Every structure is written in C-alpha cells, then in structure tokens.
Amino acid sequence: MFTLLAATNITNFDDIFKSSFLEKTSSFSLIDALIGLASAFLLGVFIYFIYKKTFNGVVYSHSFNISLMIMAMATALVIMGISQNVLLSLGMVGALSIVRFRTPIKDPMDLIFLFWSVVVGILCGAGFIPLAVIGSVIIGVVIIVFQNKIVIENPYLVVVRFEHEETNAVIERLLKEASKRYLLKSKSVMNDEQMEVTYEVRLKGNDAAFVSTLSKVEGVSSAVMLSYDGNFTA
C-alpha cells in the first residue's frame, strides 16, 4: 500500500514546467500574429501619408503622425492578446478604463485619425484584414476629396488700432468696398483717443493688399489680419 501511494505522488520533469502560461503559448500562432501586425503597420503607413497630405492646420506634428502608426500596431497586439480569453479581455478593459490622456486635441480631424488608427488595429488584430483594407481605402479617398478638392471660404479677423473716432468710419467704408460681408466682433477703448476694433470679414480680392490699405489710413497705428479657421493661436 505504501509503495502504491508513493508511486502516485511522483512528480516528473514535465509536471514541473506544466502551466497555463505554456499552454497559452502553445496555442499561440506566430504566423497569424505577424500577418496581423504587418497589416496594421501597412495600414498605419497609409494613414500616415493621408494625414500628411491632407493636414491644413497651424503646426504639423510629425510625432503625432508617427503615433498613429504605432497606435494601430499596439491596438492589434492588444486585440490578439485578449481574443482567446474572455476573462483577460474584461481585465484589459478595466485596466484601460483608468488611463487618462492629457494631450489636447485642437483639430477635430486629429480625433478622426486617432479613431481610424484604433479601428484599423482592432480589425487587424481580430483577423478582419480585408475589411480593414477596404474601409481604410474608402475613408482615405473621402478625406482627400473633402479636404483638398472642396474649397471652403474661411473668414478673417481684422484687428485695427487707431486714434480718432472719425477713423472708424473710414475703416468701415474700406471694409464695405473690399469685402463680401463684414461683422463687428469687438471694440475696445484703451484711453480717450486710442481704440481697437475687431471685424470678421470675407474678402473679395487680395488679402495682403487690403491690410496694406488699412495701415495707410490716417490715424491707424496698426492693422493685423488673421485667418480664422478654428486654429487661432494668440
């Protein structure tokens, strides 16, 4: 009896290294992982060039554009890791829910590109590579057409500083002649004589020539025109 019990408690070499970690590793497909990562990388490069070609903001950020590629690949890795385990997926969702990103997104199109990269990573990680390719091509074509081919007339902000109230009438007369439409946004009186007005205008012709004309008006100390497209920086 003692010999039988001792024989059943013998631990061999395979039992020492037997674990759930090795079992998950044995079920891992290296070929599928490489295909998913390569697809996410190529589509990330496609997103990179679309963003660079269609960017029309104030300052182009090369590091942000590179992060779009890395985000697609990292998301694909996460999806491949949690696709085989429901408990792991729930834990990953809980862990990611506490992450907070402090980088401000000023342009709504940047948010669209971030979401696009995440979607590409999810599809490539889940194995829906044809869907990711077709969807990315369609989205890229739509962005190129609407960003570069359709011209949107953006208004300008004209800030003029002058010394006498009579000069304001001359400024508005020039605005009426040179613009399709203008609207007074603000007027500030700094002292008894110095004043500053801000107009939103849509010009008909040469922008630089109009600013030069304003600066030559008697009583005008400065004239500044800013492109007002939602990316205004002081």
Coordinates of C-alpha atoms in Angstrom, one line a residue:
M1 CA 0.0 0.0 0.0
F2 CA 2.8 2.4 0.9
T3 CA 4.6 1.7 -2.4
L4 CA 1.5 2.4 -4.4
L5 CA 0.9 5.8 -2.7
A6 CA 4.5 6.8 -3.2
A7 CA 4.3 5.9 -6.9
T8 CA 1.2 8.1 -7.4
N9 CA 2.9 11.2 -5.9
I10 CA 6.0 11.1 -8.1
T11 CA 6.5 14.4 -9.9
N12 CA 8.2 14.1 -13.3
F13 CA 10.1 16.7 -15.3
D14 CA 7.0 17.6 -17.5
D15 CA 4.9 18.3 -14.5
I16 CA 7.3 20.9 -13.2
F17 CA 7.1 23.0 -16.3
K18 CA 3.4 22.4 -17.0
S19 CA 1.5 25.6 -16.5
S20 CA -1.3 27.6 -18.1
F21 CA 1.2 30.0 -19.4
L22 CA 2.9 27.3 -21.5
E23 CA -0.5 26.1 -22.7
K24 CA -1.4 29.5 -23.9
T25 CA 1.9 29.8 -25.6
S26 CA 1.5 26.5 -27.4
S27 CA -1.9 27.7 -28.8
F28 CA -0.3 31.0 -30.0
S29 CA 0.1 31.3 -33.8
L30 CA 3.2 33.2 -34.7
I31 CA 2.2 33.4 -38.4
D32 CA -1.2 34.9 -37.6
A33 CA 0.4 37.4 -35.3
L34 CA 3.0 38.5 -37.9
I35 CA 0.3 38.8 -40.5
G36 CA -1.9 41.0 -38.2
L37 CA 1.0 43.2 -37.2
A38 CA 2.2 43.6 -40.7
S39 CA -1.3 44.5 -41.9
A40 CA -1.7 47.1 -39.1
F41 CA 1.7 48.5 -39.9
L42 CA 1.0 48.9 -43.7
L43 CA -2.4 50.5 -43.0
G44 CA -0.8 52.7 -40.4
V45 CA 1.7 53.9 -43.1
F46 CA -1.3 54.6 -45.3
I47 CA -2.9 56.7 -42.5
Y48 CA 0.4 58.4 -42.1
F49 CA 0.6 59.6 -45.7
I50 CA -3.1 60.6 -45.7
Y51 CA -2.7 62.7 -42.6
K52 CA 0.5 64.4 -44.0
K53 CA -1.2 65.1 -47.4
T54 CA -4.4 66.5 -46.0
F55 CA -3.1 68.4 -43.0
N56 CA -4.1 72.1 -43.1
G57 CA -3.8 73.1 -39.5
V58 CA -1.4 75.6 -37.9
V59 CA 1.6 73.4 -36.9
Y60 CA 2.2 70.0 -38.4
S61 CA 3.3 67.5 -35.7
H62 CA 5.5 64.7 -37.1
S63 CA 5.5 62.8 -33.8
F64 CA 1.7 62.8 -33.7
N65 CA 1.6 61.3 -37.2
I66 CA 4.0 58.6 -36.2
S67 CA 1.9 57.8 -33.2
L68 CA -1.0 57.0 -35.5
M69 CA 1.0 54.1 -36.9
I70 CA 2.2 52.9 -33.5
M71 CA -1.4 53.1 -32.2
A72 CA -2.7 50.8 -34.9
M73 CA 0.0 48.2 -34.2
A74 CA -0.4 48.4 -30.4
T75 CA -4.2 48.0 -30.7
A76 CA -3.7 45.0 -32.9
L77 CA -1.4 43.5 -30.3
V78 CA -4.0 44.0 -27.5
I79 CA -6.8 42.5 -29.6
M80 CA -4.7 39.5 -30.4
G81 CA -3.8 39.0 -26.8
I82 CA -7.4 39.1 -25.4
S83 CA -9.2 37.4 -28.3
Q84 CA -8.6 33.9 -26.8
N85 CA -9.6 34.7 -23.2
V86 CA -12.8 36.3 -22.0
L87 CA -11.5 37.0 -18.5
L88 CA -8.4 38.6 -19.8
S89 CA -10.4 40.8 -22.1
L90 CA -12.6 42.0 -19.2
G91 CA -9.4 42.7 -17.2
M92 CA -7.8 44.6 -20.1
V93 CA -11.0 46.8 -20.5
G94 CA -10.9 47.6 -16.8
A95 CA -7.2 48.4 -16.9
L96 CA -7.5 50.7 -20.0
S97 CA -10.5 52.5 -18.5
I98 CA -8.3 54.1 -15.9
V99 CA -5.9 55.6 -18.5
R100 CA -6.3 59.3 -19.0
F101 CA -4.7 61.2 -21.9
R102 CA -3.8 64.8 -21.2
T103 CA -2.7 65.8 -24.7
P104 CA -5.2 68.4 -26.0
I105 CA -6.8 67.7 -29.4
K106 CA -7.4 71.1 -31.1
D107 CA -8.4 69.9 -34.5
P108 CA -11.4 67.6 -34.8
M109 CA -9.7 65.9 -37.8
D110 CA -6.9 64.7 -35.5
L111 CA -9.5 63.0 -33.4
I112 CA -10.9 61.3 -36.5
F113 CA -7.4 60.0 -37.4
L114 CA -6.9 58.7 -33.9
F115 CA -10.2 56.8 -34.0
W116 CA -9.3 55.5 -37.5
S117 CA -6.0 54.1 -36.2
V118 CA -7.7 52.3 -33.3
V119 CA -10.3 50.8 -35.6
V120 CA -7.6 49.5 -38.0
G121 CA -5.8 48.0 -35.1
I122 CA -8.9 46.3 -33.8
L123 CA -9.8 44.8 -37.2
C124 CA -6.3 43.6 -38.0
G125 CA -6.0 42.1 -34.5
A126 CA -9.3 40.3 -34.9
G127 CA -8.4 38.9 -38.3
F128 CA -10.7 41.1 -40.4
I129 CA -7.9 42.4 -42.6
P130 CA -9.9 42.7 -45.9
L131 CA -12.5 44.8 -44.1
A132 CA -9.7 47.0 -42.6
V133 CA -8.1 47.5 -46.1
I134 CA -11.4 48.3 -47.9
G135 CA -12.6 50.6 -45.1
S136 CA -9.3 52.4 -45.0
V137 CA -9.2 53.0 -48.7
I138 CA -12.7 54.4 -48.7
I139 CA -12.0 56.6 -45.7
G140 CA -8.8 57.9 -47.3
V141 CA -10.5 58.8 -50.6
V142 CA -13.3 60.6 -48.8
I143 CA -10.8 62.6 -46.7
I144 CA -8.6 63.6 -49.7
V145 CA -11.7 64.7 -51.7
F146 CA -13.3 66.7 -49.0
Q147 CA -10.1 68.2 -47.6
N148 CA -8.3 69.2 -50.8
K149 CA -10.9 69.4 -53.6
I150 CA -13.7 71.2 -51.9
V151 CA -12.7 74.8 -51.1
I152 CA -14.2 76.3 -48.1
E153 CA -14.0 80.1 -47.8
N154 CA -12.7 80.8 -44.3
P155 CA -13.3 84.2 -42.7
Y156 CA -10.6 86.5 -41.5
L157 CA -10.3 88.5 -38.3
V158 CA -9.1 92.1 -38.9
V159 CA -7.8 93.9 -35.9
V160 CA -7.2 97.6 -36.3
R161 CA -5.9 100.1 -33.8
F162 CA -6.5 103.8 -34.4
E163 CA -6.6 107.1 -32.6
H164 CA -9.7 109.0 -33.6
E165 CA -13.4 108.1 -33.8
E166 CA -13.5 109.6 -37.3
T167 CA -11.0 107.0 -38.5
N168 CA -13.5 104.2 -37.7
A169 CA -15.9 105.4 -40.4
V170 CA -13.1 105.3 -43.0
I171 CA -12.2 101.8 -41.9
E172 CA -15.8 100.6 -42.3
R173 CA -16.0 102.2 -45.7
L174 CA -12.9 100.3 -46.9
L175 CA -14.3 97.1 -45.4
K176 CA -17.6 97.6 -47.3
E177 CA -15.7 98.1 -50.6
A178 CA -13.2 95.2 -50.2
S179 CA -15.3 92.5 -48.5
K180 CA -18.4 90.5 -49.3
R181 CA -19.5 90.7 -45.8
Y182 CA -18.1 92.1 -42.5
L183 CA -19.2 92.0 -38.9
L184 CA -18.0 93.9 -35.9
K185 CA -16.9 91.4 -33.2
S186 CA -15.5 93.8 -30.6
K187 CA -14.5 97.4 -29.9
S188 CA -12.1 98.5 -27.1
V189 CA -11.3 102.0 -25.9
M190 CA -7.9 102.0 -24.3
N191 CA -7.8 105.7 -23.4
D192 CA -9.5 108.9 -24.6
E193 CA -8.1 108.5 -28.1
Q194 CA -6.6 105.0 -28.6
M195 CA -9.2 102.4 -29.8
E196 CA -9.1 98.9 -31.2
V197 CA -11.8 97.2 -33.3
T198 CA -12.0 93.6 -34.5
Y199 CA -14.0 92.6 -37.6
E200 CA -14.9 89.3 -39.1
V201 CA -14.6 89.7 -42.8
R202 CA -14.8 87.7 -46.1
L203 CA -12.7 89.5 -48.6
K204 CA -13.2 89.7 -52.3
G205 CA -9.6 90.0 -53.6
N206 CA -6.0 90.3 -52.4
D207 CA -5.7 89.8 -48.7
A208 CA -2.3 91.4 -48.3
A209 CA -3.2 94.5 -50.3
F210 CA -6.2 95.1 -48.1
V211 CA -4.1 95.1 -44.9
S212 CA -1.6 97.5 -46.6
T213 CA -4.5 99.8 -47.5
L214 CA -5.8 99.8 -43.9
S215 CA -2.3 100.5 -42.5
K216 CA -2.0 103.6 -44.7
V217 CA -5.2 105.2 -43.4
E218 CA -4.5 108.4 -41.5
G219 CA -4.8 107.7 -37.7
V220 CA -4.3 103.9 -38.0
S221 CA -1.4 102.8 -35.9
S222 CA -1.6 99.1 -36.7
A223 CA -3.6 96.7 -38.8
V224 CA -3.5 92.9 -38.4
M225 CA -5.4 90.2 -40.3
L226 CA -5.6 86.6 -39.0
S227 CA -7.0 83.5 -40.7
Y228 CA -10.0 82.4 -38.6
D229 CA -10.5 78.7 -39.3
G230 CA -10.8 77.3 -35.8
N231 CA -7.0 77.0 -35.3
F232 CA -6.5 80.5 -34.0
T233 CA -3.4 81.0 -31.8
A234 CA -2.6 84.1 -29.9

